[in-house]
Coordinates of N, CA and C in Angstrom, one line a residue:
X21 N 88.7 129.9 59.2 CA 90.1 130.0 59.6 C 90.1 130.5 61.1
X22 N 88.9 131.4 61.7 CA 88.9 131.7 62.7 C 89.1 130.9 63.5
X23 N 88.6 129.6 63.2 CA 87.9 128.3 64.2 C 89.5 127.7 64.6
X24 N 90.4 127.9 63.9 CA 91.7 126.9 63.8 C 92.4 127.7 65.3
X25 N 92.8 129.2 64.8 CA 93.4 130.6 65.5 C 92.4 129.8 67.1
X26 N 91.4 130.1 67.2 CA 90.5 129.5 69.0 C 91.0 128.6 69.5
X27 N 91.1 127.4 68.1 CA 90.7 125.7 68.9 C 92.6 125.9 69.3
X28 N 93.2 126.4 68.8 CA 95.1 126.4 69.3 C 95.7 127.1 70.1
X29 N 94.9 128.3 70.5 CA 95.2 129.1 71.4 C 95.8 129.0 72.7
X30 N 96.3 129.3 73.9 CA 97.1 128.8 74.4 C 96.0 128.8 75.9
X31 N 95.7 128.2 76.4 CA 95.3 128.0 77.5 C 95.8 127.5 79.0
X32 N 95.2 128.6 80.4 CA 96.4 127.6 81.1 C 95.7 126.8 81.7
X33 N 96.7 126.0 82.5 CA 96.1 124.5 83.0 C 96.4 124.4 84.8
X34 N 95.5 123.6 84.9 CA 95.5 123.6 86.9 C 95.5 122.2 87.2
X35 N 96.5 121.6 88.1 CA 96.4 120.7 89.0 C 95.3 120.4 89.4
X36 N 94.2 119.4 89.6 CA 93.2 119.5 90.5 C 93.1 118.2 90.9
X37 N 93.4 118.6 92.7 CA 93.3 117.6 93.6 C 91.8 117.0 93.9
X38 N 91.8 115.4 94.2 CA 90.2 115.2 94.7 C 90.7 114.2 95.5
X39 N 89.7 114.6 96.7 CA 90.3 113.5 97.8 C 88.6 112.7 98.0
X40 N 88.8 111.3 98.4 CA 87.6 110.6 98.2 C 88.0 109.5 99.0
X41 N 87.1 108.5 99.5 CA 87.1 107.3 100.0 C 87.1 106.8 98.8
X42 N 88.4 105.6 99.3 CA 89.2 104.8 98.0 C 88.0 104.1 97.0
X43 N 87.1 103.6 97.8 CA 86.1 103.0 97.1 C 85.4 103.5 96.4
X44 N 85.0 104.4 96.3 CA 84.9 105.6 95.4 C 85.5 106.1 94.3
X45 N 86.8 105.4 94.3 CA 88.2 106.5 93.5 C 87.4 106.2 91.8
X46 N 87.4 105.2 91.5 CA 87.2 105.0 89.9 C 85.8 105.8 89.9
X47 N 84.8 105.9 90.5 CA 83.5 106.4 90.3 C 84.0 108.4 89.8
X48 N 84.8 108.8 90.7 CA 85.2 109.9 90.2 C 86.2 110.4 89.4
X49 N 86.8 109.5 89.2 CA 88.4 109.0 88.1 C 87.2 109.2 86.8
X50 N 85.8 108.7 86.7 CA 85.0 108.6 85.5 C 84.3 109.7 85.3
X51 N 83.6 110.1 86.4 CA 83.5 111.7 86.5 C 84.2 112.9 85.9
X52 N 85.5 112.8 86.6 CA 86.2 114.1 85.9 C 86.7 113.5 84.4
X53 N 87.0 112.2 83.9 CA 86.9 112.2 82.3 C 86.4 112.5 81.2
X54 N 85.0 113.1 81.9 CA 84.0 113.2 81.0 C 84.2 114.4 80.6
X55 N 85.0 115.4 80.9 CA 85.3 116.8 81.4 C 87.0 117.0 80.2
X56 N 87.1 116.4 79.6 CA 88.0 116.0 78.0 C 89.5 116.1 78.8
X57 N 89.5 115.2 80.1 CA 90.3 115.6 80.8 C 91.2 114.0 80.3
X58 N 92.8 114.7 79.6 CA 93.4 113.4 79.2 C 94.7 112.7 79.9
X59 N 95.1 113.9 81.4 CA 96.4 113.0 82.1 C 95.6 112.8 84.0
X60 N 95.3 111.7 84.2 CA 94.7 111.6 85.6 C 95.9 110.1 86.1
X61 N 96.0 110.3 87.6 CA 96.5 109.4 88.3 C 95.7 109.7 89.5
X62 N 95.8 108.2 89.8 CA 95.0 108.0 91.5 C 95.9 107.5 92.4
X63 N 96.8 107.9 93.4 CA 97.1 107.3 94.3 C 96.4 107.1 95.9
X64 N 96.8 105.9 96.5 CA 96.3 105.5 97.8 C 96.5 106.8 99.0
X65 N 95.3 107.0 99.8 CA 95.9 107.9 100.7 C 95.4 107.7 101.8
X66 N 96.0 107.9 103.0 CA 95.7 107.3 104.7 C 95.4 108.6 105.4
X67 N 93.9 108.5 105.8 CA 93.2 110.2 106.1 C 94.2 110.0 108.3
X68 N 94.0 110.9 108.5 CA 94.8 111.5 109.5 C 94.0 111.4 111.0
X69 N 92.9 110.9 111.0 CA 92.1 110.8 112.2 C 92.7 109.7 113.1
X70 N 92.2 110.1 114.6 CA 93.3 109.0 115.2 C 91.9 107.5 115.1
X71 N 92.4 106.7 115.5 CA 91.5 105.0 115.3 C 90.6 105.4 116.5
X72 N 90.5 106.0 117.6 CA 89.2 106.2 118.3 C 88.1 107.4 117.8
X73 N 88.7 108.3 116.9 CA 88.0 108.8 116.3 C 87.0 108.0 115.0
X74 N 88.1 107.4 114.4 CA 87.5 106.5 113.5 C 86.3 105.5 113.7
X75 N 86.6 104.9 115.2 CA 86.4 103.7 115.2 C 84.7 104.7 115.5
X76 N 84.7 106.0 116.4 CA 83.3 106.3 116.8 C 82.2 106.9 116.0
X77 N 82.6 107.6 115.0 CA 82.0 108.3 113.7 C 82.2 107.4 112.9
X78 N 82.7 106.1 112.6 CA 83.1 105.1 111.7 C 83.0 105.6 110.0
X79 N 84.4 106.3 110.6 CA 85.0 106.8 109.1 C 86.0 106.3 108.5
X80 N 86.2 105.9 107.2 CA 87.0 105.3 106.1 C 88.1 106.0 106.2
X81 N 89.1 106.0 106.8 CA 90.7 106.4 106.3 C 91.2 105.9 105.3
X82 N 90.8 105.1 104.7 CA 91.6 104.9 103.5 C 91.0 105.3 102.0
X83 N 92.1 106.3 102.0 CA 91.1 107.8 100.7 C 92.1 107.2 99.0
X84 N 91.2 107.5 98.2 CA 92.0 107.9 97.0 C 92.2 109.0 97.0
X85 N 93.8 109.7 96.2 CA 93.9 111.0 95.8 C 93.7 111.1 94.2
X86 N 93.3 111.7 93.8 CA 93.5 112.1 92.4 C 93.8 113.1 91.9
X87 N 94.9 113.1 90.8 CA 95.6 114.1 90.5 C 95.0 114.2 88.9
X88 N 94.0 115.5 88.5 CA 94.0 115.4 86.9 C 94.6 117.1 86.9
X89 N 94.8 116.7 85.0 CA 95.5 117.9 84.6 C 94.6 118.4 83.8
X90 N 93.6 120.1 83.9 CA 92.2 120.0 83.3 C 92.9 121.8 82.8
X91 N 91.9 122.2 82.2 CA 92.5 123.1 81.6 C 91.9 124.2 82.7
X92 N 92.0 125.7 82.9 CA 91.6 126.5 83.7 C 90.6 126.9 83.8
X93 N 89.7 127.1 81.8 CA 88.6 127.4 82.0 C 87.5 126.1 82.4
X94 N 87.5 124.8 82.5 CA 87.2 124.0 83.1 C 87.0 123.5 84.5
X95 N 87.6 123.9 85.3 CA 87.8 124.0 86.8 C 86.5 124.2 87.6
X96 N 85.8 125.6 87.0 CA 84.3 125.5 87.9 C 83.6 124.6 87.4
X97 N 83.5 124.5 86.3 CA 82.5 123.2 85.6 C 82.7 121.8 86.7
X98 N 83.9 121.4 86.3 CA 84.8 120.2 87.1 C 84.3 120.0 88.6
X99 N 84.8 121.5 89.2 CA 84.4 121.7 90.6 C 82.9 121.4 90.9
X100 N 81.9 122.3 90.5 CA 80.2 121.7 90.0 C 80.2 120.7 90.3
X101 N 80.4 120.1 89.7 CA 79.9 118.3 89.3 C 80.0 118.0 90.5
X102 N 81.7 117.9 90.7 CA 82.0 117.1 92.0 C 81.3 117.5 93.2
X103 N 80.8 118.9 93.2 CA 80.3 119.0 94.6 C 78.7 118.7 94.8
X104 N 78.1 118.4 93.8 CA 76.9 118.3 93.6 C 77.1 116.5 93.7
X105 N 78.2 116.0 92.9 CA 78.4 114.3 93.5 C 78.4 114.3 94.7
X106 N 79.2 115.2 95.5 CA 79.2 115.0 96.7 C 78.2 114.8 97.9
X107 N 76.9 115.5 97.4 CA 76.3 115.9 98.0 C 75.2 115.3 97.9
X108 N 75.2 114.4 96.7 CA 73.8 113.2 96.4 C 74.6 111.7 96.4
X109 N 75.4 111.9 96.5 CA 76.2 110.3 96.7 C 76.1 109.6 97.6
X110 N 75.4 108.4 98.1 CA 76.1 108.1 99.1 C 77.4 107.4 99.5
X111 N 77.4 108.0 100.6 CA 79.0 107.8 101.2 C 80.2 108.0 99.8
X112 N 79.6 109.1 98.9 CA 80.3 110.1 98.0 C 81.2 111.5 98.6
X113 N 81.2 111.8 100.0 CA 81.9 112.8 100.1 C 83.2 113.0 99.9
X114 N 83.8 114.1 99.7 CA 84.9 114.8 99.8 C 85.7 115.7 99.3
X115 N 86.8 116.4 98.9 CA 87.0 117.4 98.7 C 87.7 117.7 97.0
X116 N 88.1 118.7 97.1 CA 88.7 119.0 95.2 C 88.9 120.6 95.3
X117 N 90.1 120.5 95.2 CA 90.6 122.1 94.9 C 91.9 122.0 93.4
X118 N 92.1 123.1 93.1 CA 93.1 122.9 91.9 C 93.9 124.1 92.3
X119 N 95.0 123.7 91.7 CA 96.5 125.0 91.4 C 97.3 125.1 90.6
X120 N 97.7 126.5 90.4 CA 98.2 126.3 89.0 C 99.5 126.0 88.4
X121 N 99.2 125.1 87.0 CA 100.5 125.0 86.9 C 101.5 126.5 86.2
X122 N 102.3 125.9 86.8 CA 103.4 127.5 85.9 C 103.7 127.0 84.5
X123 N 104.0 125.7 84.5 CA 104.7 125.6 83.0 C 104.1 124.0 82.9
X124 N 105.0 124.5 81.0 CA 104.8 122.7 80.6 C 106.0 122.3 79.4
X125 N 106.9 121.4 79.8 CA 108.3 121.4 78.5 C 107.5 120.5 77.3
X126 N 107.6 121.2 76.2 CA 106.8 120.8 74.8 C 105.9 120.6 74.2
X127 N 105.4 121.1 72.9 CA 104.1 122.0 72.4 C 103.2 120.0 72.7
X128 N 103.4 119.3 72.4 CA 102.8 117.7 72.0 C 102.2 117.5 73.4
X129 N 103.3 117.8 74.2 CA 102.6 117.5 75.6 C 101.7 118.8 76.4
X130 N 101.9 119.7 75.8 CA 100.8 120.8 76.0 C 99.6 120.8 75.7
X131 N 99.6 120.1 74.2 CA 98.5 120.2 73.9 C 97.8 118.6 73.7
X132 N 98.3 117.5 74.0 CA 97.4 116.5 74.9 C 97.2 117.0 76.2
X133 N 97.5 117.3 77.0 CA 97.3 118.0 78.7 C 95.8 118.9 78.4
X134 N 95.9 119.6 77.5 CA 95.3 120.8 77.1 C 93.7 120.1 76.5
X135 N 94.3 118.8 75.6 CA 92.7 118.1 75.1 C 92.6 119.3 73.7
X136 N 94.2 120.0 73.4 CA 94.0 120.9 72.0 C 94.8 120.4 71.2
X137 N 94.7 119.0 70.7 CA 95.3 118.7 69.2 C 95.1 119.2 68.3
X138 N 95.9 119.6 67.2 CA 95.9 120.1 65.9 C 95.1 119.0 65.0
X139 N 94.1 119.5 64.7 CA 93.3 118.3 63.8 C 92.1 117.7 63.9
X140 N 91.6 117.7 65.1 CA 91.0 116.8 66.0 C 89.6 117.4 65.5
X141 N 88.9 116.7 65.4 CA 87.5 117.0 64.8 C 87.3 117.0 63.0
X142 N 88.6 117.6 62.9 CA 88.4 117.6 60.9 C 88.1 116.5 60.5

């Protein structure tokens, strides 16, 4: 009975940004999934360097963003990974921070966000 009272308990949840060269996006879109993470979107994003900057360090402006919704105690785990991808990938760099959410309207959609269905495993 204890096991029921843990697996429902109310956990909070963090935004967490990952910014990546677009070509990259699904490689870490698969990454942070593995992490029971169940609401992510990737949108297109155009990095800020001017075109002689680009053209001389020949850097990729054209970034994915990804937006997942992971729970809080997850974040360093999540964070890990990514920066350890980052750092044996090639042409894998970039960044990932998260923030928190304040709310969420409805227990169903809490607890898919959350990865805490009632039932799940029985």
């Amino acid at each position: 009975m204890s096991n029921t009272v843990n697996d429902s308990s109310i956990r909070k949840l963090k935004l967490l940004f990952t910014v990546v060269d677009r070509p990259k996006g699904e490689f870490y879109l698969d990454v942070i999934s593995q992490f029971d993470v169940n609401c992510q979107m990737v949108m297109g994003g155009l990095g800020t360097a001017t075109s002689e900057l680009v053209d001389l360090l020949g850097l990729n402006i054209h970034k994915a963003v990804i937006l997942s919704v992971v729970r809080e105690d997850m974040v360093d785990s999540i964070i890990n990974c990514l920066e350890d991808k980052f750092a044996t990938i090639r042409n894998g760099k970039g960044i990932a921070f998260a923030v928190p959410l304040s709310s969420v309207i409805g227990v169903n959609l809490y607890q898919f966000l959350s990865d805490n269905r009632m039932g799940r495993g029985e």
